[in-house]
Every structure is written in structure tokens, then in C-alpha cells.
Amino acid sequence: VTPCNQFPCKAPVDCKWSDWGQWGACSADCDGGQRSRTREILVEPLNGGAPCDAVSSSEIGPCNRQPCKSHDPVCVWSDWGEWQRSDQTCGKVEQKRVKTLQLIDPTTKLEVTTAASNCEGDVHEVYPVNLGECEGSCTPSDCQLDEWSEWSACPCSGVRTRHRVVQQYPQCGGKACTGSLKEGDACEPECNQEADVDCAYGSWTVWSACSTTCGKGF
């Protein structure tokens, strides 16, 4: 047997990492995101030195944890449109004009359709115009009721009555009359309950004004 390789063994060399690189871009601008960074092996293990841990070649960390700011949409009004009115050529009419409203996202510059509108202003405007009296027009007059008549004598039924008539029917779009033309009221009978009493009509009242000035009225 002949001896060999009698020189001393080399010392073991462990794996050595480089310093961490720069962080990469964050995955979000706000409300929290993630970013990563890497490093490389500078020295490979030799002579039975400790190996490199592959898991340690990259690292992930949090970033941009600040809350996102809310961006309220911007109110963008169009100009007023042209005045418009009906085909009516006389009397009192209303002219109308409108304008449109858009809600624009200040970041994307696109229209937002789901956001609530806090914009101030009207989308339409109304302006009354008097075009003068129409030919053959009349002045509106409301319905008028006459005064109540005196209460009737108290009959055996114990209910007295009074009435009133229409003094003037509504003309040219005037307001209609409201209320009844006859009403009753409880009273003490002024009759002999044992005597038979025949029905009797009172005298006709004076005719009320006609409901129209020509054609057929009532």
C-alpha cells in the first residue's frame, strides 16, 4: 500500500447570498397592494458547506396601505336649448327649455351613470307668455249658489228642510259649484200624530240663470 493525497483537506465553504434588490412596483395605488424583490447566490457551497435555501431567493411585502380617496363626479351642464311652446296662438301659454346634465369621473374623464347626483340647478325652465285674447274668447266665471231658503215647518217626520239653487253655472272653464242644494235638520214635530196628512207641494221657486247663453242650456 502506497500513501496518496497526503495534503490537508480544504475548508468547507457555505452558500452566500447577495443583498436584496430593489422593490418592484406595487400592485395597487391605494388600499393595500403587494410588491416583490429578489437576490442572487454569490458563492456556491463547496467542500460540504451549507447549501442555499431556495425559498430565500425572493420576498413579497405589503405596500401602499393608505386608503383610496373618493372622487366625486363632476357636474357638467350643457347650454340651454331653444325655447319651445305649443301650437297655441292666443291666450296664456308656457314656454319651456331644457338642458342636460352629465356626471364625469375626474380620473377617467368618462361619464358615470351609477353615481348619485348632488348637482345644483334645474334641467328645465318654464316661462309664461300671454299671447293676447283669443278671438271669440270669454272670461272664465265660477259657479255661484244662491242663499239658503228659510227652514220649512217641522213635519211629522221630525226633519225640516231648506234648499238653495244655482245662481250662476260655471262659464269658460270656471270652477264648478260644491256642496248640496238641499239639507235637513232634526226638529220637534208641529202636527197631530193621529191625524192623516196628505202630501202637498210648495210653490215653484224662481227660475235660476241658464247654463249657457246660446245653444242648449238648462
mmCIF file with all atom_site columns, C-alpha atoms in Angstrom:
data_model
loop_
_atom_site.group_PDB
_atom_site.id
_atom_site.type_symbol
_atom_site.label_atom_id
_atom_site.label_alt_id
_atom_site.label_comp_id
_atom_site.label_asym_id
_atom_site.label_entity_id
_atom_site.label_seq_id
_atom_site.pdbx_PDB_ins_code
_atom_site.Cartn_x
_atom_site.Cartn_y
_atom_site.Cartn_z
_atom_site.occupancy
_atom_site.B_iso_or_equiv
_atom_site.pdbx_formal_charge
_atom_site.auth_seq_id
_atom_site.auth_comp_id
_atom_site.auth_asym_id
_atom_site.auth_atom_id
_atom_site.pdbx_PDB_model_num
ATOM 1   C CA . VAL A 1 1   ? 0.000    0.000  0.000   1.00 0.00 ? 1   VAL A CA 1
ATOM 2   C CA . THR A 1 2   ? 1.322    3.398  -1.050  1.00 0.00 ? 2   THR A CA 1
ATOM 3   C CA . PRO A 1 3   ? 0.037    6.562  0.651   1.00 0.00 ? 3   PRO A CA 1
ATOM 4   C CA . CYS A 1 4   ? -1.540   9.345  -1.516  1.00 0.00 ? 4   CYS A CA 1
ATOM 5   C CA . ASN A 1 5   ? -3.227   12.744 -1.242  1.00 0.00 ? 5   ASN A CA 1
ATOM 6   C CA . GLN A 1 6   ? -1.493   13.438 1.965   1.00 0.00 ? 6   GLN A CA 1
ATOM 7   C CA . PHE A 1 7   ? -2.115   17.232 1.698   1.00 0.00 ? 7   PHE A CA 1
ATOM 8   C CA . PRO A 1 8   ? -4.721   18.683 4.125   1.00 0.00 ? 8   PRO A CA 1
ATOM 9   C CA . CYS A 1 9   ? -8.394   18.910 3.013   1.00 0.00 ? 9   CYS A CA 1
ATOM 10  C CA . LYS A 1 10  ? -9.801   22.326 2.016   1.00 0.00 ? 10  LYS A CA 1
ATOM 11  C CA . ALA A 1 11  ? -12.115  24.084 4.438   1.00 0.00 ? 11  ALA A CA 1
ATOM 12  C CA . PRO A 1 12  ? -15.891  23.867 3.676   1.00 0.00 ? 12  PRO A CA 1
ATOM 13  C CA . VAL A 1 13  ? -17.437  26.930 2.025   1.00 0.00 ? 13  VAL A CA 1
ATOM 14  C CA . ASP A 1 14  ? -21.119  27.769 2.749   1.00 0.00 ? 14  ASP A CA 1
ATOM 15  C CA . CYS A 1 15  ? -23.584  29.269 0.271   1.00 0.00 ? 15  CYS A CA 1
ATOM 16  C CA . LYS A 1 16  ? -23.622  33.074 0.300   1.00 0.00 ? 16  LYS A CA 1
ATOM 17  C CA . TRP A 1 17  ? -26.496  35.304 -0.882  1.00 0.00 ? 17  TRP A CA 1
ATOM 18  C CA . SER A 1 18  ? -26.212  38.745 -2.411  1.00 0.00 ? 18  SER A CA 1
ATOM 19  C CA . ASP A 1 19  ? -28.013  41.757 -0.885  1.00 0.00 ? 19  ASP A CA 1
ATOM 20  C CA . TRP A 1 20  ? -31.707  42.161 -1.710  1.00 0.00 ? 20  TRP A CA 1
ATOM 21  C CA . GLY A 1 21  ? -32.519  44.009 -4.919  1.00 0.00 ? 21  GLY A CA 1
ATOM 22  C CA . GLN A 1 22  ? -34.859  47.000 -5.208  1.00 0.00 ? 22  GLN A CA 1
ATOM 23  C CA . TRP A 1 23  ? -38.555  46.502 -4.546  1.00 0.00 ? 23  TRP A CA 1
ATOM 24  C CA . GLY A 1 24  ? -40.678  46.070 -7.670  1.00 0.00 ? 24  GLY A CA 1
ATOM 25  C CA . ALA A 1 25  ? -43.775  48.145 -8.498  1.00 0.00 ? 25  ALA A CA 1
ATOM 26  C CA . CYS A 1 26  ? -46.747  47.916 -6.124  1.00 0.00 ? 26  CYS A CA 1
ATOM 27  C CA . SER A 1 27  ? -49.791  46.046 -7.368  1.00 0.00 ? 27  SER A CA 1
ATOM 28  C CA . ALA A 1 28  ? -52.177  48.830 -6.184  1.00 0.00 ? 28  ALA A CA 1
ATOM 29  C CA . ASP A 1 29  ? -52.025  52.601 -5.767  1.00 0.00 ? 29  ASP A CA 1
ATOM 30  C CA . CYS A 1 30  ? -54.012  52.564 -2.504  1.00 0.00 ? 30  CYS A CA 1
ATOM 31  C CA . ASP A 1 31  ? -55.996  50.331 -0.109  1.00 0.00 ? 31  ASP A CA 1
ATOM 32  C CA . GLY A 1 32  ? -53.008  47.943 0.131   1.00 0.00 ? 32  GLY A CA 1
ATOM 33  C CA . GLY A 1 33  ? -51.079  46.027 -2.508  1.00 0.00 ? 33  GLY A CA 1
ATOM 34  C CA . GLN A 1 34  ? -48.071  43.712 -2.838  1.00 0.00 ? 34  GLN A CA 1
ATOM 35  C CA . ARG A 1 35  ? -44.544  44.086 -4.186  1.00 0.00 ? 35  ARG A CA 1
ATOM 36  C CA . SER A 1 36  ? -41.566  41.702 -4.502  1.00 0.00 ? 36  SER A CA 1
ATOM 37  C CA . ARG A 1 37  ? -37.785  41.735 -4.583  1.00 0.00 ? 37  ARG A CA 1
ATOM 38  C CA . THR A 1 38  ? -35.095  39.114 -5.339  1.00 0.00 ? 38  THR A CA 1
ATOM 39  C CA . ARG A 1 39  ? -31.453  38.245 -4.574  1.00 0.00 ? 39  ARG A CA 1
ATOM 40  C CA . GLU A 1 40  ? -28.814  36.012 -6.166  1.00 0.00 ? 40  GLU A CA 1
ATOM 41  C CA . ILE A 1 41  ? -26.287  33.439 -4.974  1.00 0.00 ? 41  ILE A CA 1
ATOM 42  C CA . LEU A 1 42  ? -22.841  34.969 -4.799  1.00 0.00 ? 42  LEU A CA 1
ATOM 43  C CA . VAL A 1 43  ? -20.951  31.864 -3.645  1.00 0.00 ? 43  VAL A CA 1
ATOM 44  C CA . GLU A 1 44  ? -21.956  28.274 -4.287  1.00 0.00 ? 44  GLU A CA 1
ATOM 45  C CA . PRO A 1 45  ? -21.355  25.794 -1.408  1.00 0.00 ? 45  PRO A CA 1
ATOM 46  C CA . LEU A 1 46  ? -18.042  23.889 -1.589  1.00 0.00 ? 46  LEU A CA 1
ATOM 47  C CA . ASN A 1 47  ? -16.370  21.100 0.307   1.00 0.00 ? 47  ASN A CA 1
ATOM 48  C CA . GLY A 1 48  ? -19.509  20.114 2.159   1.00 0.00 ? 48  GLY A CA 1
ATOM 49  C CA . GLY A 1 49  ? -20.517  23.679 3.030   1.00 0.00 ? 49  GLY A CA 1
ATOM 50  C CA . ALA A 1 50  ? -24.154  24.589 3.860   1.00 0.00 ? 50  ALA A CA 1
ATOM 51  C CA . PRO A 1 51  ? -26.387  24.714 0.764   1.00 0.00 ? 51  PRO A CA 1
ATOM 52  C CA . CYS A 1 52  ? -28.531  27.719 -0.253  1.00 0.00 ? 52  CYS A CA 1
ATOM 53  C CA . ASP A 1 53  ? -32.202  27.782 0.731   1.00 0.00 ? 53  ASP A CA 1
ATOM 54  C CA . ALA A 1 54  ? -34.174  28.197 -2.497  1.00 0.00 ? 54  ALA A CA 1
ATOM 55  C CA . VAL A 1 55  ? -37.127  29.770 -0.652  1.00 0.00 ? 55  VAL A CA 1
ATOM 56  C CA . SER A 1 56  ? -34.965  32.728 0.304   1.00 0.00 ? 56  SER A CA 1
ATOM 57  C CA . SER A 1 57  ? -34.363  33.842 -3.299  1.00 0.00 ? 57  SER A CA 1
ATOM 58  C CA . SER A 1 58  ? -37.473  36.058 -3.369  1.00 0.00 ? 58  SER A CA 1
ATOM 59  C CA . GLU A 1 59  ? -39.530  38.075 -0.895  1.00 0.00 ? 59  GLU A CA 1
ATOM 60  C CA . ILE A 1 60  ? -43.042  39.592 -1.011  1.00 0.00 ? 60  ILE A CA 1
ATOM 61  C CA . GLY A 1 61  ? -44.073  42.551 1.108   1.00 0.00 ? 61  GLY A CA 1
ATOM 62  C CA . PRO A 1 62  ? -47.055  44.945 1.560   1.00 0.00 ? 62  PRO A CA 1
ATOM 63  C CA . CYS A 1 63  ? -47.219  48.420 0.023   1.00 0.00 ? 63  CYS A CA 1
ATOM 64  C CA . ASN A 1 64  ? -49.488  51.474 -0.436  1.00 0.00 ? 64  ASN A CA 1
ATOM 65  C CA . ARG A 1 65  ? -51.661  50.728 2.564   1.00 0.00 ? 65  ARG A CA 1
ATOM 66  C CA . GLN A 1 66  ? -53.169  54.224 2.663   1.00 0.00 ? 66  GLN A CA 1
ATOM 67  C CA . PRO A 1 67  ? -56.945  54.309 1.901   1.00 0.00 ? 67  PRO A CA 1
ATOM 68  C CA . CYS A 1 68  ? -58.046  55.389 -1.533  1.00 0.00 ? 68  CYS A CA 1
ATOM 69  C CA . LYS A 1 69  ? -59.555  58.859 -1.807  1.00 0.00 ? 69  LYS A CA 1
ATOM 70  C CA . SER A 1 70  ? -63.120  59.078 -3.081  1.00 0.00 ? 70  SER A CA 1
ATOM 71  C CA . HIS A 1 71  ? -63.522  61.055 -6.281  1.00 0.00 ? 71  HIS A CA 1
ATOM 72  C CA . ASP A 1 72  ? -66.962  62.617 -6.519  1.00 0.00 ? 72  ASP A CA 1
ATOM 73  C CA . PRO A 1 73  ? -68.164  63.006 -10.098 1.00 0.00 ? 73  PRO A CA 1
ATOM 74  C CA . VAL A 1 74  ? -68.027  66.452 -11.652 1.00 0.00 ? 74  VAL A CA 1
ATOM 75  C CA . CYS A 1 75  ? -71.290  68.072 -12.756 1.00 0.00 ? 75  CYS A CA 1
ATOM 76  C CA . VAL A 1 76  ? -71.157  69.129 -16.406 1.00 0.00 ? 76  VAL A CA 1
ATOM 77  C CA . TRP A 1 77  ? -74.178  71.074 -17.704 1.00 0.00 ? 77  TRP A CA 1
ATOM 78  C CA . SER A 1 78  ? -74.972  71.647 -21.350 1.00 0.00 ? 78  SER A CA 1
ATOM 79  C CA . ASP A 1 79  ? -76.147  75.029 -22.650 1.00 0.00 ? 79  ASP A CA 1
ATOM 80  C CA . TRP A 1 80  ? -79.857  75.830 -22.549 1.00 0.00 ? 80  TRP A CA 1
ATOM 81  C CA . GLY A 1 81  ? -81.789  74.562 -25.539 1.00 0.00 ? 81  GLY A CA 1
ATOM 82  C CA . GLU A 1 82  ? -84.158  76.671 -27.648 1.00 0.00 ? 82  GLU A CA 1
ATOM 83  C CA . TRP A 1 83  ? -87.427  77.865 -26.136 1.00 0.00 ? 83  TRP A CA 1
ATOM 84  C CA . GLN A 1 84  ? -90.326  75.614 -27.119 1.00 0.00 ? 84  GLN A CA 1
ATOM 85  C CA . ARG A 1 85  ? -94.072  76.096 -26.795 1.00 0.00 ? 85  ARG A CA 1
ATOM 86  C CA . SER A 1 86  ? -97.292  74.544 -28.010 1.00 0.00 ? 86  SER A CA 1
ATOM 87  C CA . ASP A 1 87  ? -99.014  75.445 -31.291 1.00 0.00 ? 87  ASP A CA 1
ATOM 88  C CA . GLN A 1 88  ? -101.430 77.665 -29.385 1.00 0.00 ? 88  GLN A CA 1
ATOM 89  C CA . THR A 1 89  ? -101.574 81.128 -30.977 1.00 0.00 ? 89  THR A CA 1
ATOM 90  C CA . CYS A 1 90  ? -103.536 83.033 -28.357 1.00 0.00 ? 90  CYS A CA 1
ATOM 91  C CA . GLY A 1 91  ? -104.233 83.087 -24.651 1.00 0.00 ? 91  GLY A CA 1
ATOM 92  C CA . LYS A 1 92  ? -101.758 82.227 -21.915 1.00 0.00 ? 92  LYS A CA 1
ATOM 93  C CA . VAL A 1 93  ? -99.113  79.620 -22.772 1.00 0.00 ? 93  VAL A CA 1
ATOM 94  C CA . GLU A 1 94  ? -95.889  78.321 -21.208 1.00 0.00 ? 94  GLU A CA 1
ATOM 95  C CA . GLN A 1 95  ? -92.560  78.313 -22.993 1.00 0.00 ? 95  GLN A CA 1
ATOM 96  C CA . LYS A 1 96  ? -90.123  75.586 -21.933 1.00 0.00 ? 96  LYS A CA 1
ATOM 97  C CA . ARG A 1 97  ? -86.457  74.925 -22.492 1.00 0.00 ? 97  ARG A CA 1
ATOM 98  C CA . VAL A 1 98  ? -84.192  72.183 -21.169 1.00 0.00 ? 98  VAL A CA 1
ATOM 99  C CA . LYS A 1 99  ? -80.531  71.386 -20.649 1.00 0.00 ? 99  LYS A CA 1
ATOM 100 C CA . THR A 1 100 ? -78.772  68.081 -19.995 1.00 0.00 ? 100 THR A CA 1
ATOM 101 C CA . LEU A 1 101 ? -76.554  67.002 -17.125 1.00 0.00 ? 101 LEU A CA 1
ATOM 102 C CA . GLN A 1 102 ? -73.570  64.636 -17.262 1.00 0.00 ? 102 GLN A CA 1
ATOM 103 C CA . LEU A 1 103 ? -71.632  63.228 -14.300 1.00 0.00 ? 103 LEU A CA 1
ATOM 104 C CA . ILE A 1 104 ? -67.950  62.890 -15.250 1.00 0.00 ? 104 ILE A CA 1
ATOM 105 C CA . ASP A 1 105 ? -65.378  60.869 -13.301 1.00 0.00 ? 105 ASP A CA 1
ATOM 106 C CA . PRO A 1 106 ? -62.436  63.262 -12.711 1.00 0.00 ? 106 PRO A CA 1
ATOM 107 C CA . THR A 1 107 ? -59.918  60.424 -13.002 1.00 0.00 ? 107 THR A CA 1
ATOM 108 C CA . THR A 1 108 ? -61.112  58.553 -16.077 1.00 0.00 ? 108 THR A CA 1
ATOM 109 C CA . LYS A 1 109 ? -62.846  61.555 -17.714 1.00 0.00 ? 109 LYS A CA 1
ATOM 110 C CA . LEU A 1 110 ? -65.724  59.175 -18.562 1.00 0.00 ? 110 LEU A CA 1
ATOM 111 C CA . GLU A 1 111 ? -69.417  59.608 -17.856 1.00 0.00 ? 111 GLU A CA 1
ATOM 112 C CA . VAL A 1 112 ? -70.699  57.942 -14.685 1.00 0.00 ? 112 VAL A CA 1
ATOM 113 C CA . THR A 1 113 ? -74.220  56.545 -14.787 1.00 0.00 ? 113 THR A CA 1
ATOM 114 C CA . THR A 1 114 ? -74.481  54.910 -11.357 1.00 0.00 ? 114 THR A CA 1
ATOM 115 C CA . ALA A 1 115 ? -73.375  57.738 -9.066  1.00 0.00 ? 115 ALA A CA 1
ATOM 116 C CA . ALA A 1 116 ? -75.888  59.803 -7.103  1.00 0.00 ? 116 ALA A CA 1
ATOM 117 C CA . SER A 1 117 ? -76.233  63.367 -8.344  1.00 0.00 ? 117 SER A CA 1
ATOM 118 C CA . ASN A 1 118 ? -75.547  66.223 -5.910  1.00 0.00 ? 118 ASN A CA 1
ATOM 119 C CA . CYS A 1 119 ? -75.523  68.794 -8.680  1.00 0.00 ? 119 CYS A CA 1
ATOM 120 C CA . GLU A 1 120 ? -77.353  72.072 -8.142  1.00 0.00 ? 120 GLU A CA 1
ATOM 121 C CA . GLY A 1 121 ? -79.541  73.510 -10.868 1.00 0.00 ? 121 GLY A CA 1
ATOM 122 C CA . ASP A 1 122 ? -82.652  72.776 -12.895 1.00 0.00 ? 122 ASP A CA 1
ATOM 123 C CA . VAL A 1 123 ? -82.844  70.667 -16.022 1.00 0.00 ? 123 VAL A CA 1
ATOM 124 C CA . HIS A 1 124 ? -85.840  72.603 -17.312 1.00 0.00 ? 124 HIS A CA 1
ATOM 125 C CA . GLU A 1 125 ? -87.119  76.157 -17.168 1.00 0.00 ? 125 GLU A CA 1
ATOM 126 C CA . VAL A 1 126 ? -90.662  77.453 -17.712 1.00 0.00 ? 126 VAL A CA 1
ATOM 127 C CA . TYR A 1 127 ? -91.602  80.989 -18.735 1.00 0.00 ? 127 TYR A CA 1
ATOM 128 C CA . PRO A 1 128 ? -95.260  82.095 -19.034 1.00 0.00 ? 128 PRO A CA 1
ATOM 129 C CA . VAL A 1 129 ? -96.265  84.167 -22.048 1.00 0.00 ? 129 VAL A CA 1
ATOM 130 C CA . ASN A 1 130 ? -99.558  85.946 -22.727 1.00 0.00 ? 130 ASN A CA 1
ATOM 131 C CA . LEU A 1 131 ? -100.322 85.897 -26.475 1.00 0.00 ? 131 LEU A CA 1
ATOM 132 C CA . GLY A 1 132 ? -103.425 88.023 -26.135 1.00 0.00 ? 132 GLY A CA 1
ATOM 133 C CA . GLU A 1 133 ? -107.126 87.252 -26.086 1.00 0.00 ? 133 GLU A CA 1
ATOM 134 C CA . CYS A 1 134 ? -108.331 84.563 -28.444 1.00 0.00 ? 134 CYS A CA 1
ATOM 135 C CA . GLU A 1 135 ? -110.983 85.552 -30.974 1.00 0.00 ? 135 GLU A CA 1
ATOM 136 C CA . GLY A 1 136 ? -114.433 84.791 -29.591 1.00 0.00 ? 136 GLY A CA 1
ATOM 137 C CA . SER A 1 137 ? -112.992 84.043 -26.149 1.00 0.00 ? 137 SER A CA 1
ATOM 138 C CA . CYS A 1 138 ? -114.883 84.653 -22.934 1.00 0.00 ? 138 CYS A CA 1
ATOM 139 C CA . THR A 1 139 ? -113.843 85.453 -19.389 1.00 0.00 ? 139 THR A CA 1
ATOM 140 C CA . PRO A 1 140 ? -113.971 82.462 -17.017 1.00 0.00 ? 140 PRO A CA 1
ATOM 141 C CA . SER A 1 141 ? -116.627 82.757 -14.311 1.00 0.00 ? 141 SER A CA 1
ATOM 142 C CA . ASP A 1 142 ? -117.131 80.394 -11.394 1.00 0.00 ? 142 ASP A CA 1
ATOM 143 C CA . CYS A 1 143 ? -120.353 78.724 -10.348 1.00 0.00 ? 143 CYS A CA 1
ATOM 144 C CA . GLN A 1 144 ? -122.342 80.654 -7.732  1.00 0.00 ? 144 GLN A CA 1
ATOM 145 C CA . LEU A 1 145 ? -125.004 79.298 -5.370  1.00 0.00 ? 145 LEU A CA 1
ATOM 146 C CA . ASP A 1 146 ? -127.952 81.306 -4.103  1.00 0.00 ? 146 ASP A CA 1
ATOM 147 C CA . GLU A 1 147 ? -128.534 81.874 -0.372  1.00 0.00 ? 147 GLU A CA 1
ATOM 148 C CA . TRP A 1 148 ? -130.291 79.146 1.621   1.00 0.00 ? 148 TRP A CA 1
ATOM 149 C CA . SER A 1 149 ? -134.049 79.434 1.876   1.00 0.00 ? 149 SER A CA 1
ATOM 150 C CA . GLU A 1 150 ? -135.789 79.609 5.251   1.00 0.00 ? 150 GLU A CA 1
ATOM 151 C CA . TRP A 1 151 ? -136.260 76.352 7.115   1.00 0.00 ? 151 TRP A CA 1
ATOM 152 C CA . SER A 1 152 ? -139.540 74.621 6.385   1.00 0.00 ? 152 SER A CA 1
ATOM 153 C CA . ALA A 1 153 ? -142.091 73.963 9.126   1.00 0.00 ? 153 ALA A CA 1
ATOM 154 C CA . CYS A 1 154 ? -141.286 70.862 11.144  1.00 0.00 ? 154 CYS A CA 1
ATOM 155 C CA . PRO A 1 155 ? -143.327 67.968 9.661   1.00 0.00 ? 155 PRO A CA 1
ATOM 156 C CA . CYS A 1 156 ? -144.467 64.841 11.450  1.00 0.00 ? 156 CYS A CA 1
ATOM 157 C CA . SER A 1 157 ? -141.296 63.104 10.287  1.00 0.00 ? 157 SER A CA 1
ATOM 158 C CA . GLY A 1 158 ? -139.272 65.338 12.631  1.00 0.00 ? 158 GLY A CA 1
ATOM 159 C CA . VAL A 1 159 ? -136.934 66.565 9.883   1.00 0.00 ? 159 VAL A CA 1
ATOM 160 C CA . ARG A 1 160 ? -137.216 70.058 8.471   1.00 0.00 ? 160 ARG A CA 1
ATOM 161 C CA . THR A 1 161 ? -135.538 71.079 5.201   1.00 0.00 ? 161 THR A CA 1
ATOM 162 C CA . ARG A 1 162 ? -134.225 74.055 3.339   1.00 0.00 ? 162 ARG A CA 1
ATOM 163 C CA . HIS A 1 163 ? -132.845 74.440 -0.165  1.00 0.00 ? 163 HIS A CA 1
ATOM 164 C CA . ARG A 1 164 ? -130.870 76.670 -2.462  1.00 0.00 ? 164 ARG A CA 1
ATOM 165 C CA . VAL A 1 165 ? -130.432 76.925 -6.223  1.00 0.00 ? 165 VAL A CA 1
ATOM 166 C CA . VAL A 1 166 ? -127.577 77.506 -8.641  1.00 0.00 ? 166 VAL A CA 1
ATOM 167 C CA . GLN A 1 167 ? -127.483 81.239 -9.285  1.00 0.00 ? 167 GLN A CA 1
ATOM 168 C CA . GLN A 1 168 ? -124.804 81.033 -11.995 1.00 0.00 ? 168 GLN A CA 1
ATOM 169 C CA . TYR A 1 169 ? -123.343 77.992 -13.712 1.00 0.00 ? 169 TYR A CA 1
ATOM 170 C CA . PRO A 1 170 ? -119.595 77.950 -14.485 1.00 0.00 ? 170 PRO A CA 1
ATOM 171 C CA . GLN A 1 171 ? -118.591 79.553 -17.778 1.00 0.00 ? 171 GLN A CA 1
ATOM 172 C CA . CYS A 1 172 ? -115.433 79.274 -19.903 1.00 0.00 ? 172 CYS A CA 1
ATOM 173 C CA . GLY A 1 173 ? -113.571 76.918 -17.595 1.00 0.00 ? 173 GLY A CA 1
ATOM 174 C CA . GLY A 1 174 ? -114.685 78.467 -14.310 1.00 0.00 ? 174 GLY A CA 1
ATOM 175 C CA . LYS A 1 175 ? -114.857 76.466 -11.085 1.00 0.00 ? 175 LYS A CA 1
ATOM 176 C CA . ALA A 1 176 ? -117.816 74.135 -10.534 1.00 0.00 ? 176 ALA A CA 1
ATOM 177 C CA . CYS A 1 177 ? -120.133 74.514 -7.540  1.00 0.00 ? 177 CYS A CA 1
ATOM 178 C CA . THR A 1 178 ? -119.511 72.437 -4.438  1.00 0.00 ? 178 THR A CA 1
ATOM 179 C CA . GLY A 1 179 ? -121.976 71.433 -1.762  1.00 0.00 ? 179 GLY A CA 1
ATOM 180 C CA . SER A 1 180 ? -125.556 70.180 -1.764  1.00 0.00 ? 180 SER A CA 1
ATOM 181 C CA . LEU A 1 181 ? -128.687 72.017 -2.904  1.00 0.00 ? 181 LEU A CA 1
ATOM 182 C CA . LYS A 1 182 ? -130.823 70.627 -0.105  1.00 0.00 ? 182 LYS A CA 1
ATOM 183 C CA . GLU A 1 183 ? -130.179 69.802 3.547   1.00 0.00 ? 183 GLU A CA 1
ATOM 184 C CA . GLY A 1 184 ? -132.208 68.553 6.502   1.00 0.00 ? 184 GLY A CA 1
ATOM 185 C CA . ASP A 1 185 ? -132.238 69.212 10.244  1.00 0.00 ? 185 ASP A CA 1
ATOM 186 C CA . ALA A 1 186 ? -133.897 67.399 13.163  1.00 0.00 ? 186 ALA A CA 1
ATOM 187 C CA . CYS A 1 187 ? -136.789 69.289 14.761  1.00 0.00 ? 187 CYS A CA 1
ATOM 188 C CA . GLU A 1 188 ? -139.775 68.914 17.099  1.00 0.00 ? 188 GLU A CA 1
ATOM 189 C CA . PRO A 1 189 ? -142.856 67.924 15.013  1.00 0.00 ? 189 PRO A CA 1
ATOM 190 C CA . GLU A 1 190 ? -145.646 70.509 14.894  1.00 0.00 ? 190 GLU A CA 1
ATOM 191 C CA . CYS A 1 191 ? -148.514 68.246 13.896  1.00 0.00 ? 191 CYS A CA 1
ATOM 192 C CA . ASN A 1 192 ? -151.166 65.921 15.259  1.00 0.00 ? 192 ASN A CA 1
ATOM 193 C CA . GLN A 1 193 ? -149.613 62.495 15.028  1.00 0.00 ? 193 GLN A CA 1
ATOM 194 C CA . GLU A 1 194 ? -153.078 60.882 14.940  1.00 0.00 ? 194 GLU A CA 1
ATOM 195 C CA . ALA A 1 195 ? -154.405 62.955 12.007  1.00 0.00 ? 195 ALA A CA 1
ATOM 196 C CA . ASP A 1 196 ? -153.825 61.922 8.406   1.00 0.00 ? 196 ASP A CA 1
ATOM 197 C CA . VAL A 1 197 ? -151.821 64.494 6.446   1.00 0.00 ? 197 VAL A CA 1
ATOM 198 C CA . ASP A 1 198 ? -151.749 64.462 2.663   1.00 0.00 ? 198 ASP A CA 1
ATOM 199 C CA . CYS A 1 199 ? -148.624 65.331 0.696   1.00 0.00 ? 199 CYS A CA 1
ATOM 200 C CA . ALA A 1 200 ? -148.581 68.903 -0.628  1.00 0.00 ? 200 ALA A CA 1
ATOM 201 C CA . TYR A 1 201 ? -146.049 70.688 -2.859  1.00 0.00 ? 201 TYR A CA 1
ATOM 202 C CA . GLY A 1 202 ? -144.906 74.207 -2.186  1.00 0.00 ? 202 GLY A CA 1
ATOM 203 C CA . SER A 1 203 ? -144.820 76.928 -4.827  1.00 0.00 ? 203 SER A CA 1
ATOM 204 C CA . TRP A 1 204 ? -142.201 76.805 -7.574  1.00 0.00 ? 204 TRP A CA 1
ATOM 205 C CA . THR A 1 205 ? -139.105 78.871 -6.984  1.00 0.00 ? 205 THR A CA 1
ATOM 206 C CA . VAL A 1 206 ? -137.885 81.465 -9.474  1.00 0.00 ? 206 VAL A CA 1
ATOM 207 C CA . TRP A 1 207 ? -136.008 80.016 -12.447 1.00 0.00 ? 207 TRP A CA 1
ATOM 208 C CA . SER A 1 208 ? -132.216 80.053 -11.999 1.00 0.00 ? 208 SER A CA 1
ATOM 209 C CA . ALA A 1 209 ? -129.874 81.523 -14.625 1.00 0.00 ? 209 ALA A CA 1
ATOM 210 C CA . CYS A 1 210 ? -129.391 79.447 -17.778 1.00 0.00 ? 210 CYS A CA 1
ATOM 211 C CA . SER A 1 211 ? -126.216 77.362 -18.002 1.00 0.00 ? 211 SER A CA 1
ATOM 212 C CA . THR A 1 212 ? -125.295 78.837 -21.378 1.00 0.00 ? 212 THR A CA 1
ATOM 213 C CA . THR A 1 213 ? -126.001 81.937 -23.420 1.00 0.00 ? 213 THR A CA 1
ATOM 214 C CA . CYS A 1 214 ? -126.851 80.071 -26.635 1.00 0.00 ? 214 CYS A CA 1
ATOM 215 C CA . GLY A 1 215 ? -127.485 76.565 -27.973 1.00 0.00 ? 215 GLY A CA 1
ATOM 216 C CA . LYS A 1 216 ? -128.963 74.228 -25.414 1.00 0.00 ? 216 LYS A CA 1
ATOM 217 C CA . GLY A 1 217 ? -128.757 75.004 -21.720 1.00 0.00 ? 217 GLY A CA 1
ATOM 218 C CA . PHE A 1 218 ? -130.518 74.107 -18.523 1.00 0.00 ? 218 PHE A CA 1
#
